[in-house]
Amino acid sequence: MIDILLVSSENEEFLEKISELSGETITLCDQCGTCSGGCPMVAEMDITPSQMMRMTQLGQREILETKAMWLCASCYTCTVRCPRGLDVSKVAEALRQIKLRQAIDYIDIKKIPEDEINILPQIALVSGFRKFTG
Amino acid sequence: MKIPYYPGCTLKTTAANFEQSTLASAKILGIDLIELPKWNCCGTVFSLAADDLIHHVAPIRNLIRVQEMNDNGVIEDEKRLVTLCSMCFNTLKRANLFVKENPDDLKTINDFMNLEEDYQGDVEVVHLFEILKNMGFDKISEKVKKPLKGLKVAPYYGCMLTRPKETGIDDPEEPTIQTDLLKALGADTVDSPYMKVCCGSYQTVNDKDAVARLARDILTHAQNEGAESICTSCPLCAFNLDNRQKEIKEKDPEFEGIPVFYFTQLMALAFGVEDEFYGFDLNYINPTPLLIKKDLLKN
Amino acid sequence: MQNELNIMERIAEAAKSITTGVDATDIEHWVTIYIMGKGYQVPADLTILTAIEFAGYRFIRGCGCRQGFCGACTTIYRKKGEYRLQTAMACQSRVEDGMYLVQIPFVPAEKASYDVGKENFAASVFLKYYPEIAKCVSCNTCTKACPQDLQVMDYIQAAIRGDFEAVAEASFDCIQCGLCAMRCPAEIVQYHIAQLGRRMYGRYGSPIPEHLKKRLAEIEEGKFSKELDVITSASRKELEKLYAERVREAN
């Protein structure tokens, strides 16, 4: 059995939106897997960065329900290693922004435990809120 | 040398030891770090969305302060801004690069801020490592009163200093700048393949177990190469590698922790600065026993 | 007798003659203002508050001390021909021709419950009760909105880095009108943070006045016990007599 995936105009619109928001030519990705190999958080992710790129190329909106883009630590390892010069961290950011700009936060800032607040450095909270809330 | 200095929020609170040790050791080197008279949170991390301008306002505002310092005569003809925190360095430098490459967006940002003078685009954001390298590491060696002989330390680079390539201060795959500095201080540096792997950064807010796993890999690999301590330039890396050792030990009681230093704490130690500037009380894993063992600190 | 008049009637009376002794025909300069979109002709030298009352409105909310200190009469307005929305306290600002305005009598912001005596004197206290301050993008919208010309962004930034003294000093004249919170894109309630900062600074940061310390010690030792006993055991009549015969500067 061969699974056939039809790419509709809605899919193309989604790809267009992410391409614009990230500023990257996502169709250039040739699925080499280097980004997934270098990603420090890949072991925690449900899909790999390469899969994230592929789903985006095919314009699949289901990607918005995956956890991978939220587990990205913005370390830019993928950015410096991509042989095609793509900035995969920007694609992850664009995907997060689609959700965040609908006022759907990934974390509830009020639920951080007090003992954590007492020890976390400000940069952790500032950057965490930047990435996880709208 | 007088140079404008941006501390960042964390250096005024949980990483006050980073600032204290820096100011003391910089003085020995004849570097006068002049804190910006007014500054705001840099707004780390740099916003990657292509249409986002509001998140660049915070870093640009700080760069305008450098302009003001020059205009008001607080400093003479010095448009460099030195930072210590790797995350602040990355955010400020990337934002600076962004507006230099996008003059239309800079105009929009300037118009938005309205109450400030316009940012002209000619401030240069540097990290203290670059200043030290330009001075020459041999000059640094000359100031060493107590070489850190026998201290096996693994210089940890993290992400924000070397990545992305446009703003990095060294090669992201084979960085040497911190290693060279530590060698100049007389320490036995240890190399490890995990020295440039991300500590997990802000994931520590939401998923501290993932960070504990990453930290454990980084620390264990360093220890396997013989390291007895880690050295870093970022308060978040320091937190993830130091404080999160608590979570590592909870999962694995056999884990042996090692202390995490800020590079300026080691500089202060090597220069023989008074020990009130070391700030070891703010380090989670107390480095004092190790330093006493290595004869670098008196009992 | 005055006490028999209903309180609302008394307010209506007081609101009537604002241009006391002056007839409407004697007023030379009139301006047109728009209250929630409806136009009115009002004397040009009135404040926004008194102009709204001149137009026939009676304030039952959104009006307080009338002296610029209580923060009740928050106003958002736009000047004719301009696009900017500006802010003012209605009792302190004069009307202008073509002013388009609305009152904001109440800001439903949530205030955290805390006991300053039990908190750490560190930046983490702000982050504990108001973690949203870490979302500040330094846009300065709060400063631009403040009708008291306070440097609001600066004190929020000071709070993030635990500089309680700077928070207390910069926010001292805050009247808690709420305009900063209404316009903030990061949904921070600046004036609540300022209040927490001032309370913490007062408790842990500012020096204890020596004369207060001394007086408290004297009271504990019983230096004033005799006089206090005289007053607390006096009858109502004796108290009234004491009060009426008290020494005053005017005497």
Short mmCIF file of C-alpha atoms in Angstrom, two decimals, chain B residues 11 41 62 92 136 176 187 196 207 246 274 276:
data_model
loop_
_atom_site.label_atom_id
_atom_site.label_comp_id
_atom_site.label_asym_id
_atom_site.label_seq_id
_atom_site.Cartn_x
_atom_site.Cartn_y
_atom_site.Cartn_z
CA LEU B 11 24.49 40.07 36.81
CA CYS B 41 16.72 44.41 30.02
CA ASN B 62 20.75 50.23 25.13
CA LEU B 92 22.53 42.96 21.47
CA GLY B 136 47.15 39.82 24.03
CA THR B 176 39.69 28.29 21.42
CA ALA B 187 45.25 26.41 34.31
CA LYS B 196 29.84 23.51 22.61
CA ASP B 207 11.32 21.11 31.50
CA LYS B 246 20.53 18.90 42.20
CA GLU B 274 41.07 40.17 47.55
CA GLU B 276 35.73 39.27 48.80
#
